[in-house]
């Protein structure tokens, strides 16, 4: 970090491996690489003999010490926090200014700028970063995360039809892996959010609904698509509610096919909707529904569609029937 004409980057090598990499200008390969596993990071006092920064911190491993420097206190705090999370050490580093503040409670001395930065950091993400993850309901938090991610995604300038971007999928996958969010819970929440947006007029890809519904159906009926052999009572009840709601949504879309799928757009969506309806009407994943029952439901939807079309035409033409 102190070397001239080089920059140091904090890099995630794999899911649990992090490293500090030093790069020369215009070079794609690191000049130096230091894996953080086994190191302990902490703040240090100023080193007058060193150049390249004003604020210092170090990483220690089995007697070996590596000293780093940054331009200001806030930058140093961010570096130390990132390295602290990467090393997994039990001891949490505390800046000298913050430690002094803790020992001098009740003092009327005005806070220094660095202390104000510490306070701002504390009221930001630091509280959440240092919190014990075991004390949170991660299933409920994931539902909020996925809902807000989908809301943001559907606000894009182009039509995503409900599909997440690769980066969003990575974040959701990582959250589920780290905090043990069940796959069935994830897809039930996803189905619920997709149907809400669809009911409010958003265009959602029926293939996406089909995928999540098939995953939950297989899970509830014991096929274990994600290798988990248990299903909760709450998941079963939520699945049945979502199944009934999805069936009503699909029948309504088929009844309004002229408006939900104008000129056959999105391409293949109407065919995919009929395929999903057939899947939803099945009693379980192994027993196919008789073709006559599917025809009966579709016929009912088409009769309703004809009535809706006629009613709208007469209203438009102002002809009393």
PDB file of C-alpha atoms in Angstrom:
ATOM      1  CA  UNK A   1       0.000   0.000   0.000  1.00  0.00           C
ATOM      2  CA  UNK A   2       2.994   2.276   0.549  1.00  0.00           C
ATOM      3  CA  UNK A   3       4.816   1.344  -2.642  1.00  0.00           C
ATOM      4  CA  UNK A   4       5.044   4.015  -5.292  1.00  0.00           C
ATOM      5  CA  UNK A   5       3.244   3.545  -8.617  1.00  0.00           C
ATOM      6  CA  UNK A   6       1.236   0.584  -7.283  1.00  0.00           C
ATOM      7  CA  UNK A   7      -2.297   0.173  -5.938  1.00  0.00           C
ATOM      8  CA  UNK A   8      -3.605  -2.268  -3.361  1.00  0.00           C
ATOM      9  CA  UNK A   9      -6.976  -3.983  -3.769  1.00  0.00           C
ATOM     10  CA  UNK A  10      -9.053  -6.077  -1.369  1.00  0.00           C
ATOM     11  CA  UNK A  11     -10.054  -9.156  -3.402  1.00  0.00           C
ATOM     12  CA  UNK A  12     -12.417 -12.081  -2.789  1.00  0.00           C
ATOM     13  CA  UNK A  13     -10.644 -15.131  -4.193  1.00  0.00           C
ATOM     14  CA  UNK A  14     -13.416 -17.622  -3.336  1.00  0.00           C
ATOM     15  CA  UNK A  15     -16.451 -17.758  -1.075  1.00  0.00           C
ATOM     16  CA  UNK A  16     -14.374 -17.855   2.114  1.00  0.00           C
ATOM     17  CA  UNK A  17     -10.929 -16.713   0.903  1.00  0.00           C
ATOM     18  CA  UNK A  18      -9.852 -13.072   0.713  1.00  0.00           C
ATOM     19  CA  UNK A  19      -6.542 -11.483  -0.244  1.00  0.00           C
ATOM     20  CA  UNK A  20      -4.749  -8.153  -0.465  1.00  0.00           C
ATOM     21  CA  UNK A  21      -3.340  -7.707  -3.977  1.00  0.00           C
ATOM     22  CA  UNK A  22      -0.830  -5.090  -5.076  1.00  0.00           C
ATOM     23  CA  UNK A  23      -0.877  -4.118  -8.755  1.00  0.00           C
ATOM     24  CA  UNK A  24       1.587  -2.086 -10.805  1.00  0.00           C
ATOM     25  CA  UNK A  25       0.164   0.457 -13.220  1.00  0.00           C
ATOM     26  CA  UNK A  26      -1.214  -1.045 -16.448  1.00  0.00           C
ATOM     27  CA  UNK A  27      -0.619  -4.602 -15.192  1.00  0.00           C
ATOM     28  CA  UNK A  28      -3.362  -7.245 -15.034  1.00  0.00           C
ATOM     29  CA  UNK A  29      -1.478  -9.632 -12.739  1.00  0.00           C
ATOM     30  CA  UNK A  30      -0.808  -8.723  -9.083  1.00  0.00           C
ATOM     31  CA  UNK A  31       2.759  -7.910  -8.134  1.00  0.00           C
ATOM     32  CA  UNK A  32       2.150  -9.143  -4.581  1.00  0.00           C
ATOM     33  CA  UNK A  33      -0.663 -11.233  -3.061  1.00  0.00           C
ATOM     34  CA  UNK A  34      -1.295 -11.802   0.628  1.00  0.00           C
ATOM     35  CA  UNK A  35      -4.071 -14.188   1.706  1.00  0.00           C
ATOM     36  CA  UNK A  36      -5.755 -12.896   4.867  1.00  0.00           C
ATOM     37  CA  UNK A  37      -6.521 -16.291   6.383  1.00  0.00           C
ATOM     38  CA  UNK A  38      -4.921 -16.542   9.832  1.00  0.00           C
ATOM     39  CA  UNK A  39      -4.077 -12.846  10.087  1.00  0.00           C
ATOM     40  CA  UNK A  40      -5.268 -10.479  12.818  1.00  0.00           C
ATOM     41  CA  UNK A  41      -5.853  -6.872  11.777  1.00  0.00           C
ATOM     42  CA  UNK A  42      -5.726  -3.861  14.120  1.00  0.00           C
ATOM     43  CA  UNK A  43      -5.163  -0.119  14.212  1.00  0.00           C
ATOM     44  CA  UNK A  44      -1.622   1.099  14.953  1.00  0.00           C
ATOM     45  CA  UNK A  45       0.045   4.307  16.039  1.00  0.00           C
ATOM     46  CA  UNK A  46       1.675   6.621  13.444  1.00  0.00           C
ATOM     47  CA  UNK A  47       4.999   5.522  11.930  1.00  0.00           C
ATOM     48  CA  UNK A  48       7.017   8.697  11.224  1.00  0.00           C
ATOM     49  CA  UNK A  49       9.620   6.856   9.168  1.00  0.00           C
ATOM     50  CA  UNK A  50       7.131   5.476   6.628  1.00  0.00           C
ATOM     51  CA  UNK A  51       5.737   7.319   3.616  1.00  0.00           C
ATOM     52  CA  UNK A  52       2.626   6.869   1.506  1.00  0.00           C
ATOM     53  CA  UNK A  53      -0.141   7.643   4.004  1.00  0.00           C
ATOM     54  CA  UNK A  54      -1.102   9.389   7.221  1.00  0.00           C
ATOM     55  CA  UNK A  55      -3.099   6.727   9.117  1.00  0.00           C
ATOM     56  CA  UNK A  56      -1.714   3.238   9.781  1.00  0.00           C
ATOM     57  CA  UNK A  57      -2.993  -0.270  10.534  1.00  0.00           C
ATOM     58  CA  UNK A  58      -1.368  -3.691  10.428  1.00  0.00           C
ATOM     59  CA  UNK A  59      -1.982  -7.402   9.918  1.00  0.00           C
ATOM     60  CA  UNK A  60      -0.170  -9.872  12.179  1.00  0.00           C
ATOM     61  CA  UNK A  61       0.268 -13.631  11.695  1.00  0.00           C
ATOM     62  CA  UNK A  62       2.595 -15.811  13.785  1.00  0.00           C
ATOM     63  CA  UNK A  63       4.915 -12.909  14.539  1.00  0.00           C
ATOM     64  CA  UNK A  64       4.999 -11.558  10.976  1.00  0.00           C
ATOM     65  CA  UNK A  65       3.663  -8.016  10.674  1.00  0.00           C
ATOM     66  CA  UNK A  66       2.518  -6.218   7.528  1.00  0.00           C
ATOM     67  CA  UNK A  67       1.928  -2.473   7.896  1.00  0.00           C
ATOM     68  CA  UNK A  68      -0.586  -0.598   5.731  1.00  0.00           C
ATOM     69  CA  UNK A  69      -1.268   3.121   5.410  1.00  0.00           C
ATOM     70  CA  UNK A  70      -4.227   5.179   4.198  1.00  0.00           C
ATOM     71  CA  UNK A  71      -4.770   8.862   3.479  1.00  0.00           C
ATOM     72  CA  UNK A  72      -7.355   9.583   6.194  1.00  0.00           C
ATOM     73  CA  UNK A  73      -9.091   8.103   9.223  1.00  0.00           C
ATOM     74  CA  UNK A  74     -12.346   7.242   7.470  1.00  0.00           C
ATOM     75  CA  UNK A  75     -10.489   5.355   4.751  1.00  0.00           C
ATOM     76  CA  UNK A  76      -8.525   3.459   7.389  1.00  0.00           C
ATOM     77  CA  UNK A  77     -11.736   2.464   9.202  1.00  0.00           C
ATOM     78  CA  UNK A  78     -13.223   1.064   5.988  1.00  0.00           C
ATOM     79  CA  UNK A  79     -10.065  -0.949   5.221  1.00  0.00           C
ATOM     80  CA  UNK A  80      -9.856  -2.377   8.742  1.00  0.00           C
ATOM     81  CA  UNK A  81     -13.548  -3.328   8.807  1.00  0.00           C
ATOM     82  CA  UNK A  82     -13.273  -5.109   5.445  1.00  0.00           C
ATOM     83  CA  UNK A  83     -10.167  -7.030   6.560  1.00  0.00           C
ATOM     84  CA  UNK A  84     -11.728  -7.799   9.955  1.00  0.00           C
ATOM     85  CA  UNK A  85     -14.716  -9.466   8.269  1.00  0.00           C
ATOM     86  CA  UNK A  86     -12.390 -11.370   5.928  1.00  0.00           C
ATOM     87  CA  UNK A  87     -10.075 -12.739   8.647  1.00  0.00           C
ATOM     88  CA  UNK A  88     -12.959 -13.867  10.856  1.00  0.00           C
ATOM     89  CA  UNK A  89     -10.996 -12.912  13.986  1.00  0.00           C
ATOM     90  CA  UNK A  90     -12.828 -12.820  17.314  1.00  0.00           C
ATOM     91  CA  UNK A  91     -11.304  -9.510  18.397  1.00  0.00           C
ATOM     92  CA  UNK A  92     -12.954  -6.460  16.826  1.00  0.00           C
ATOM     93  CA  UNK A  93     -10.495  -3.591  16.220  1.00  0.00           C
ATOM     94  CA  UNK A  94     -11.461  -0.239  17.767  1.00  0.00           C
ATOM     95  CA  UNK A  95      -9.899   3.065  16.608  1.00  0.00           C
ATOM     96  CA  UNK A  96      -7.895   4.889  19.253  1.00  0.00           C
ATOM     97  CA  UNK A  97     -10.198   7.908  19.078  1.00  0.00           C
ATOM     98  CA  UNK A  98     -13.264   5.719  19.686  1.00  0.00           C
ATOM     99  CA  UNK A  99     -11.567   3.825  22.512  1.00  0.00           C
ATOM    100  CA  UNK A 100     -10.621   7.107  24.181  1.00  0.00           C
ATOM    101  CA  UNK A 101     -14.198   8.263  23.846  1.00  0.00           C
ATOM    102  CA  UNK A 102     -15.454   5.071  25.521  1.00  0.00           C
ATOM    103  CA  UNK A 103     -13.116   5.570  28.492  1.00  0.00           C
ATOM    104  CA  UNK A 104     -13.968   9.246  28.949  1.00  0.00           C
ATOM    105  CA  UNK A 105     -17.766   9.124  29.214  1.00  0.00           C
ATOM    106  CA  UNK A 106     -19.254  12.238  30.756  1.00  0.00           C
ATOM    107  CA  UNK A 107     -16.445  14.448  29.472  1.00  0.00           C
ATOM    108  CA  UNK A 108     -17.470  17.724  27.807  1.00  0.00           C
ATOM    109  CA  UNK A 109     -14.550  17.800  25.379  1.00  0.00           C
ATOM    110  CA  UNK A 110     -15.676  18.584  21.836  1.00  0.00           C
ATOM    111  CA  UNK A 111     -15.518  15.643  19.463  1.00  0.00           C
ATOM    112  CA  UNK A 112     -12.772  15.666  16.881  1.00  0.00           C
ATOM    113  CA  UNK A 113     -13.580  15.223  13.167  1.00  0.00           C
ATOM    114  CA  UNK A 114     -12.403  11.599  13.317  1.00  0.00           C
ATOM    115  CA  UNK A 115     -14.809  10.928  16.187  1.00  0.00           C
ATOM    116  CA  UNK A 116     -17.632  12.428  14.155  1.00  0.00           C
ATOM    117  CA  UNK A 117     -16.693  10.051  11.333  1.00  0.00           C
ATOM    118  CA  UNK A 118     -16.797   7.153  13.806  1.00  0.00           C
ATOM    119  CA  UNK A 119     -20.229   8.237  14.972  1.00  0.00           C
ATOM    120  CA  UNK A 120     -21.502   8.486  11.415  1.00  0.00           C
ATOM    121  CA  UNK A 121     -20.087   5.050  10.686  1.00  0.00           C
ATOM    122  CA  UNK A 122     -21.777   3.638  13.763  1.00  0.00           C
ATOM    123  CA  UNK A 123     -25.174   4.953  12.716  1.00  0.00           C
ATOM    124  CA  UNK A 124     -24.675   3.532   9.236  1.00  0.00           C
ATOM    125  CA  UNK A 125     -23.961  -0.102   8.446  1.00  0.00           C
ATOM    126  CA  UNK A 126     -21.520  -0.833  11.271  1.00  0.00           C
ATOM    127  CA  UNK A 127     -24.307  -1.814  13.667  1.00  0.00           C
ATOM    128  CA  UNK A 128     -25.607  -4.417  11.225  1.00  0.00           C
ATOM    129  CA  UNK A 129     -22.148  -5.673  10.273  1.00  0.00           C
ATOM    130  CA  UNK A 130     -21.186  -6.364  13.879  1.00  0.00           C
ATOM    131  CA  UNK A 131     -24.569  -7.864  14.861  1.00  0.00           C
ATOM    132  CA  UNK A 132     -24.951 -11.543  15.696  1.00  0.00           C
ATOM    133  CA  UNK A 133     -26.646 -13.143  12.639  1.00  0.00           C
ATOM    134  CA  UNK A 134     -28.173 -15.887  14.801  1.00  0.00           C
ATOM    135  CA  UNK A 135     -30.494 -13.362  16.436  1.00  0.00           C
ATOM    136  CA  UNK A 136     -32.308 -12.435  13.219  1.00  0.00           C
ATOM    137  CA  UNK A 137     -35.214 -14.074  11.419  1.00  0.00           C
ATOM    138  CA  UNK A 138     -33.452 -14.551   8.087  1.00  0.00           C
ATOM    139  CA  UNK A 139     -36.498 -16.071   6.388  1.00  0.00           C
ATOM    140  CA  UNK A 140     -38.428 -12.835   7.017  1.00  0.00           C
ATOM    141  CA  UNK A 141     -35.438 -10.659   6.081  1.00  0.00           C
ATOM    142  CA  UNK A 142     -34.950 -12.607   2.844  1.00  0.00           C
ATOM    143  CA  UNK A 143     -38.590 -12.025   1.922  1.00  0.00           C
ATOM    144  CA  UNK A 144     -38.008  -8.258   2.251  1.00  0.00           C
ATOM    145  CA  UNK A 145     -34.727  -8.453   0.313  1.00  0.00           C
ATOM    146  CA  UNK A 146     -36.283 -10.418  -2.551  1.00  0.00           C
ATOM    147  CA  UNK A 147     -39.371  -8.184  -2.682  1.00  0.00           C
ATOM    148  CA  UNK A 148     -37.346  -4.981  -2.879  1.00  0.00           C
ATOM    149  CA  UNK A 149     -34.951  -6.514  -5.411  1.00  0.00           C
ATOM    150  CA  UNK A 150     -37.890  -7.481  -7.639  1.00  0.00           C
ATOM    151  CA  UNK A 151     -39.482  -4.030  -7.244  1.00  0.00           C
ATOM    152  CA  UNK A 152     -36.209  -2.438  -8.330  1.00  0.00           C
ATOM    153  CA  UNK A 153     -35.823  -4.862 -11.216  1.00  0.00           C
ATOM    154  CA  UNK A 154     -39.338  -4.205 -12.547  1.00  0.00           C
ATOM    155  CA  UNK A 155     -38.624  -0.464 -12.522  1.00  0.00           C
ATOM    156  CA  UNK A 156     -35.950  -0.949 -15.211  1.00  0.00           C
ATOM    157  CA  UNK A 157     -36.367   0.932 -18.474  1.00  0.00           C
ATOM    158  CA  UNK A 158     -36.712  -2.346 -20.368  1.00  0.00           C
ATOM    159  CA  UNK A 159     -39.053  -5.244 -19.742  1.00  0.00           C
ATOM    160  CA  UNK A 160     -37.450  -7.970 -17.635  1.00  0.00           C
ATOM    161  CA  UNK A 161     -40.714  -9.977 -17.265  1.00  0.00           C
ATOM    162  CA  UNK A 162     -39.826 -10.709 -13.621  1.00  0.00           C
ATOM    163  CA  UNK A 163     -36.426 -12.325 -14.235  1.00  0.00           C
ATOM    164  CA  UNK A 164     -33.607 -11.212 -11.927  1.00  0.00           C
ATOM    165  CA  UNK A 165     -30.273 -10.055 -13.337  1.00  0.00           C
ATOM    166  CA  UNK A 166     -27.243 -12.374 -12.838  1.00  0.00           C
ATOM    167  CA  UNK A 167     -25.886 -10.057 -10.139  1.00  0.00           C
ATOM    168  CA  UNK A 168     -29.181 -10.071  -8.247  1.00  0.00           C
ATOM    169  CA  UNK A 169     -29.389 -13.869  -8.462  1.00  0.00           C
ATOM    170  CA  UNK A 170     -25.859 -14.103  -7.037  1.00  0.00           C
ATOM    171  CA  UNK A 171     -26.777 -11.925  -4.040  1.00  0.00           C
ATOM    172  CA  UNK A 172     -29.978 -13.903  -3.326  1.00  0.00           C
ATOM    173  CA  UNK A 173     -28.169 -17.246  -3.712  1.00  0.00           C
ATOM    174  CA  UNK A 174     -25.404 -16.065  -1.383  1.00  0.00           C
ATOM    175  CA  UNK A 175     -27.895 -14.931   1.260  1.00  0.00           C
ATOM    176  CA  UNK A 176     -29.722 -18.273   1.167  1.00  0.00           C
ATOM    177  CA  UNK A 177     -26.447 -20.228   1.382  1.00  0.00           C
ATOM    178  CA  UNK A 178     -25.029 -18.199   4.259  1.00  0.00           C
ATOM    179  CA  UNK A 179     -28.140 -17.963   6.423  1.00  0.00           C
ATOM    180  CA  UNK A 180     -29.938 -21.213   5.656  1.00  0.00           C
ATOM    181  CA  UNK A 181     -33.009 -19.856   3.879  1.00  0.00           C
ATOM    182  CA  UNK A 182     -35.077 -22.798   2.643  1.00  0.00           C
ATOM    183  CA  UNK A 183     -35.520 -23.193  -1.101  1.00  0.00           C
ATOM    184  CA  UNK A 184     -39.268 -23.779  -0.825  1.00  0.00           C
ATOM    185  CA  UNK A 185     -39.688 -20.621   1.261  1.00  0.00           C
ATOM    186  CA  UNK A 186     -37.684 -18.667  -1.317  1.00  0.00           C
ATOM    187  CA  UNK A 187     -39.828 -19.775  -4.261  1.00  0.00           C
ATOM    188  CA  UNK A 188     -43.109 -19.365  -2.370  1.00  0.00           C
ATOM    189  CA  UNK A 189     -42.153 -15.758  -1.619  1.00  0.00           C
ATOM    190  CA  UNK A 190     -41.111 -15.284  -5.237  1.00  0.00           C
ATOM    191  CA  UNK A 191     -44.422 -16.660  -6.525  1.00  0.00           C
ATOM    192  CA  UNK A 192     -46.341 -14.398  -4.162  1.00  0.00           C
ATOM    193  CA  UNK A 193     -44.453 -11.296  -5.318  1.00  0.00           C
ATOM    194  CA  UNK A 194     -44.728 -12.206  -9.016  1.00  0.00           C
ATOM    195  CA  UNK A 195     -48.482 -12.751  -8.742  1.00  0.00           C
ATOM    196  CA  UNK A 196     -48.909  -9.443  -6.913  1.00  0.00           C
ATOM    197  CA  UNK A 197     -47.149  -7.581  -9.703  1.00  0.00           C
ATOM    198  CA  UNK A 198     -49.085  -9.517 -12.334  1.00  0.00           C
ATOM    199  CA  UNK A 199     -52.393  -8.683 -10.664  1.00  0.00           C
ATOM    200  CA  UNK A 200     -51.359  -5.009 -10.698  1.00  0.00           C
ATOM    201  CA  UNK A 201     -50.775  -5.019 -14.442  1.00  0.00           C
ATOM    202  CA  UNK A 202     -47.091  -5.925 -14.778  1.00  0.00           C
ATOM    203  CA  UNK A 203     -46.130  -8.389 -17.533  1.00  0.00           C
ATOM    204  CA  UNK A 204     -44.627 -11.498 -15.918  1.00  0.00           C
ATOM    205  CA  UNK A 205     -43.150 -14.400 -17.855  1.00  0.00           C
ATOM    206  CA  UNK A 206     -45.377 -17.469 -17.232  1.00  0.00           C
ATOM    207  CA  UNK A 207     -42.290 -19.676 -17.668  1.00  0.00           C
ATOM    208  CA  UNK A 208     -40.857 -18.073 -14.542  1.00  0.00           C
ATOM    209  CA  UNK A 209     -44.078 -18.741 -12.621  1.00  0.00           C
ATOM    210  CA  UNK A 210     -44.044 -22.318 -13.940  1.00  0.00           C
ATOM    211  CA  UNK A 211     -40.482 -22.909 -12.736  1.00  0.00           C
ATOM    212  CA  UNK A 212     -41.099 -21.666  -9.192  1.00  0.00           C
ATOM    213  CA  UNK A 213     -44.463 -23.454  -8.946  1.00  0.00           C
ATOM    214  CA  UNK A 214     -42.957 -26.750 -10.148  1.00  0.00           C
ATOM    215  CA  UNK A 215     -40.143 -26.431  -7.604  1.00  0.00           C
ATOM    216  CA  UNK A 216     -42.601 -25.884  -4.727  1.00  0.00           C
ATOM    217  CA  UNK A 217     -44.956 -28.630  -5.939  1.00  0.00           C
ATOM    218  CA  UNK A 218     -42.120 -31.157  -6.119  1.00  0.00           C
ATOM    219  CA  UNK A 219     -40.909 -30.094  -2.681  1.00  0.00           C
ATOM    220  CA  UNK A 220     -44.341 -30.335  -1.059  1.00  0.00           C
ATOM    221  CA  UNK A 221     -45.032 -33.742  -2.636  1.00  0.00           C
ATOM    222  CA  UNK A 222     -41.705 -35.195  -1.508  1.00  0.00           C
ATOM    223  CA  UNK A 223     -39.500 -35.147  -4.614  1.00  0.00           C
ATOM    224  CA  UNK A 224     -36.740 -33.108  -2.879  1.00  0.00           C
ATOM    225  CA  UNK A 225     -35.529 -30.998  -5.837  1.00  0.00           C
ATOM    226  CA  UNK A 226     -32.949 -29.227  -3.649  1.00  0.00           C
ATOM    227  CA  UNK A 227     -31.971 -32.276  -1.585  1.00  0.00           C
ATOM    228  CA  UNK A 228     -33.914 -31.141   1.497  1.00  0.00           C
ATOM    229  CA  UNK A 229     -36.267 -33.862   2.680  1.00  0.00           C
ATOM    230  CA  UNK A 230     -38.445 -31.808   5.017  1.00  0.00           C
ATOM    231  CA  UNK A 231     -41.369 -29.489   4.453  1.00  0.00           C
ATOM    232  CA  UNK A 232     -43.026 -27.357   7.129  1.00  0.00           C
ATOM    233  CA  UNK A 233     -46.754 -27.177   7.787  1.00  0.00           C
ATOM    234  CA  UNK A 234     -46.636 -23.450   7.033  1.00  0.00           C
ATOM    235  CA  UNK A 235     -45.039 -24.112   3.635  1.00  0.00           C
ATOM    236  CA  UNK A 236     -47.743 -26.653   2.766  1.00  0.00           C
ATOM    237  CA  UNK A 237     -50.519 -24.240   3.738  1.00  0.00           C
ATOM    238  CA  UNK A 238     -48.913 -21.356   1.853  1.00  0.00           C
ATOM    239  CA  UNK A 239     -48.483 -23.578  -1.208  1.00  0.00           C
ATOM    240  CA  UNK A 240     -52.168 -24.504  -1.258  1.00  0.00           C
ATOM    241  CA  UNK A 241     -53.175 -20.840  -0.931  1.00  0.00           C
ATOM    242  CA  UNK A 242     -50.784 -19.822  -3.714  1.00  0.00           C
ATOM    243  CA  UNK A 243     -51.980 -22.691  -5.922  1.00  0.00           C
ATOM    244  CA  UNK A 244     -55.590 -21.529  -5.634  1.00  0.00           C
ATOM    245  CA  UNK A 245     -54.622 -17.908  -6.213  1.00  0.00           C
ATOM    246  CA  UNK A 246     -52.440 -18.802  -9.203  1.00  0.00           C
ATOM    247  CA  UNK A 247     -55.246 -20.829 -10.759  1.00  0.00           C
ATOM    248  CA  UNK A 248     -57.590 -17.815 -10.523  1.00  0.00           C
ATOM    249  CA  UNK A 249     -54.925 -15.522 -11.973  1.00  0.00           C
ATOM    250  CA  UNK A 250     -54.282 -17.806 -14.961  1.00  0.00           C
ATOM    251  CA  UNK A 251     -57.982 -18.266 -15.694  1.00  0.00           C
ATOM    252  CA  UNK A 252     -58.423 -14.495 -15.578  1.00  0.00           C
ATOM    253  CA  UNK A 253     -55.492 -13.983 -17.981  1.00  0.00           C
ATOM    254  CA  UNK A 254     -56.902 -16.524 -20.438  1.00  0.00           C
ATOM    255  CA  UNK A 255     -60.316 -14.855 -20.204  1.00  0.00           C
ATOM    256  CA  UNK A 256     -58.622 -11.525 -21.013  1.00  0.00           C
ATOM    257  CA  UNK A 257     -56.145 -12.985 -23.510  1.00  0.00           C
ATOM    258  CA  UNK A 258     -56.819 -10.207 -26.052  1.00  0.00           C
ATOM    259  CA  UNK A 259     -55.531  -7.679 -23.524  1.00  0.00           C
ATOM    260  CA  UNK A 260     -52.982  -9.749 -21.541  1.00  0.00           C
ATOM    261  CA  UNK A 261     -51.330 -11.154 -24.684  1.00  0.00           C
ATOM    262  CA  UNK A 262     -52.018  -8.608 -27.440  1.00  0.00           C
ATOM    263  CA  UNK A 263     -50.986  -9.866 -30.900  1.00  0.00           C
ATOM    264  CA  UNK A 264     -49.451 -12.948 -29.268  1.00  0.00           C
ATOM    265  CA  UNK A 265     -46.970 -10.893 -27.228  1.00  0.00           C
ATOM    266  CA  UNK A 266     -44.872 -11.689 -25.312  1.00  0.00           C
ATOM    267  CA  UNK A 267     -44.018 -14.435 -27.777  1.00  0.00           C
ATOM    268  CA  UNK A 268     -45.146 -17.861 -26.571  1.00  0.00           C
ATOM    269  CA  UNK A 269     -46.648 -16.437 -23.370  1.00  0.00           C
ATOM    270  CA  UNK A 270     -50.214 -17.613 -24.048  1.00  0.00           C
ATOM    271  CA  UNK A 271     -49.054 -21.168 -24.781  1.00  0.00           C
ATOM    272  CA  UNK A 272     -46.887 -21.132 -21.638  1.00  0.00           C
ATOM    273  CA  UNK A 273     -49.870 -19.871 -19.602  1.00  0.00           C
ATOM    274  CA  UNK A 274     -52.039 -22.771 -20.806  1.00  0.00           C
ATOM    275  CA  UNK A 275     -49.243 -25.208 -19.967  1.00  0.00           C
ATOM    276  CA  UNK A 276     -48.919 -23.735 -16.470  1.00  0.00           C
ATOM    277  CA  UNK A 277     -52.691 -23.883 -15.940  1.00  0.00           C
ATOM    278  CA  UNK A 278     -52.627 -27.589 -16.791  1.00  0.00           C
ATOM    279  CA  UNK A 279     -49.832 -28.061 -14.227  1.00  0.00           C
ATOM    280  CA  UNK A 280     -51.715 -26.123 -11.543  1.00  0.00           C
ATOM    281  CA  UNK A 281     -54.875 -28.191 -12.090  1.00  0.00           C
ATOM    282  CA  UNK A 282     -52.992 -31.431 -11.366  1.00  0.00           C
ATOM    283  CA  UNK A 283     -53.760 -33.009  -7.986  1.00  0.00           C
ATOM    284  CA  UNK A 284     -50.124 -34.036  -7.541  1.00  0.00           C
ATOM    285  CA  UNK A 285     -46.941 -34.100  -9.625  1.00  0.00           C
ATOM    286  CA  UNK A 286     -47.322 -37.742 -10.710  1.00  0.00           C
ATOM    287  CA  UNK A 287     -50.955 -37.951 -11.819  1.00  0.00           C
ATOM    288  CA  UNK A 288     -51.769 -36.065 -15.048  1.00  0.00           C
ATOM    289  CA  UNK A 289     -55.128 -34.329 -15.171  1.00  0.00           C
ATOM    290  CA  UNK A 290     -57.636 -35.734 -17.710  1.00  0.00           C
ATOM    291  CA  UNK A 291     -57.728 -33.735 -20.940  1.00  0.00           C
ATOM    292  CA  UNK A 292     -61.490 -33.245 -20.637  1.00  0.00           C
ATOM    293  CA  UNK A 293     -61.106 -31.355 -17.369  1.00  0.00           C
ATOM    294  CA  UNK A 294     -58.550 -29.013 -18.916  1.00  0.00           C
ATOM    295  CA  UNK A 295     -60.827 -28.453 -21.915  1.00  0.00           C
ATOM    296  CA  UNK A 296     -63.711 -27.699 -19.583  1.00  0.00           C
ATOM    297  CA  UNK A 297     -61.766 -24.990 -17.787  1.00  0.00           C
ATOM    298  CA  UNK A 298     -60.421 -23.487 -21.026  1.00  0.00           C
ATOM    299  CA  UNK A 299     -63.899 -23.560 -22.610  1.00  0.00           C
ATOM    300  CA  UNK A 300     -65.286 -21.678 -19.615  1.00  0.00           C
ATOM    301  CA  UNK A 301     -62.504 -19.081 -19.946  1.00  0.00           C
ATOM    302  CA  UNK A 302     -63.131 -18.639 -23.687  1.00  0.00           C
ATOM    303  CA  UNK A 303     -66.881 -18.187 -23.128  1.00  0.00           C
ATOM    304  CA  UNK A 304     -66.066 -15.493 -20.596  1.00  0.00           C
ATOM    305  CA  UNK A 305     -63.553 -13.959 -23.013  1.00  0.00           C
ATOM    306  CA  UNK A 306     -66.234 -13.742 -25.734  1.00  0.00           C
ATOM    307  CA  UNK A 307     -68.595 -12.003 -23.295  1.00  0.00           C
ATOM    308  CA  UNK A 308     -65.877  -9.561 -22.203  1.00  0.00           C
ATOM    309  CA  UNK A 309     -64.993  -8.790 -25.821  1.00  0.00           C
ATOM    310  CA  UNK A 310     -68.639  -8.242 -26.789  1.00  0.00           C
ATOM    311  CA  UNK A 311     -69.285  -6.048 -23.747  1.00  0.00           C
ATOM    312  CA  UNK A 312     -66.283  -3.848 -24.483  1.00  0.00           C
ATOM    313  CA  UNK A 313     -67.250  -3.512 -28.146  1.00  0.00           C
ATOM    314  CA  UNK A 314     -70.819  -2.497 -27.310  1.00  0.00           C
ATOM    315  CA  UNK A 315     -69.578  -0.020 -24.718  1.00  0.00           C
ATOM    316  CA  UNK A 316     -67.150   1.426 -27.263  1.00  0.00           C
ATOM    317  CA  UNK A 317     -69.808   1.686 -29.943  1.00  0.00           C
ATOM    318  CA  UNK A 318     -72.356   2.933 -27.385  1.00  0.00           C
ATOM    319  CA  UNK A 319     -74.868   0.350 -28.477  1.00  0.00           C
ATOM    320  CA  UNK A 320     -77.303  -0.872 -25.869  1.00  0.00           C
ATOM    321  CA  UNK A 321     -77.638  -4.626 -26.029  1.00  0.00           C
TER     322      UNK A 321
END
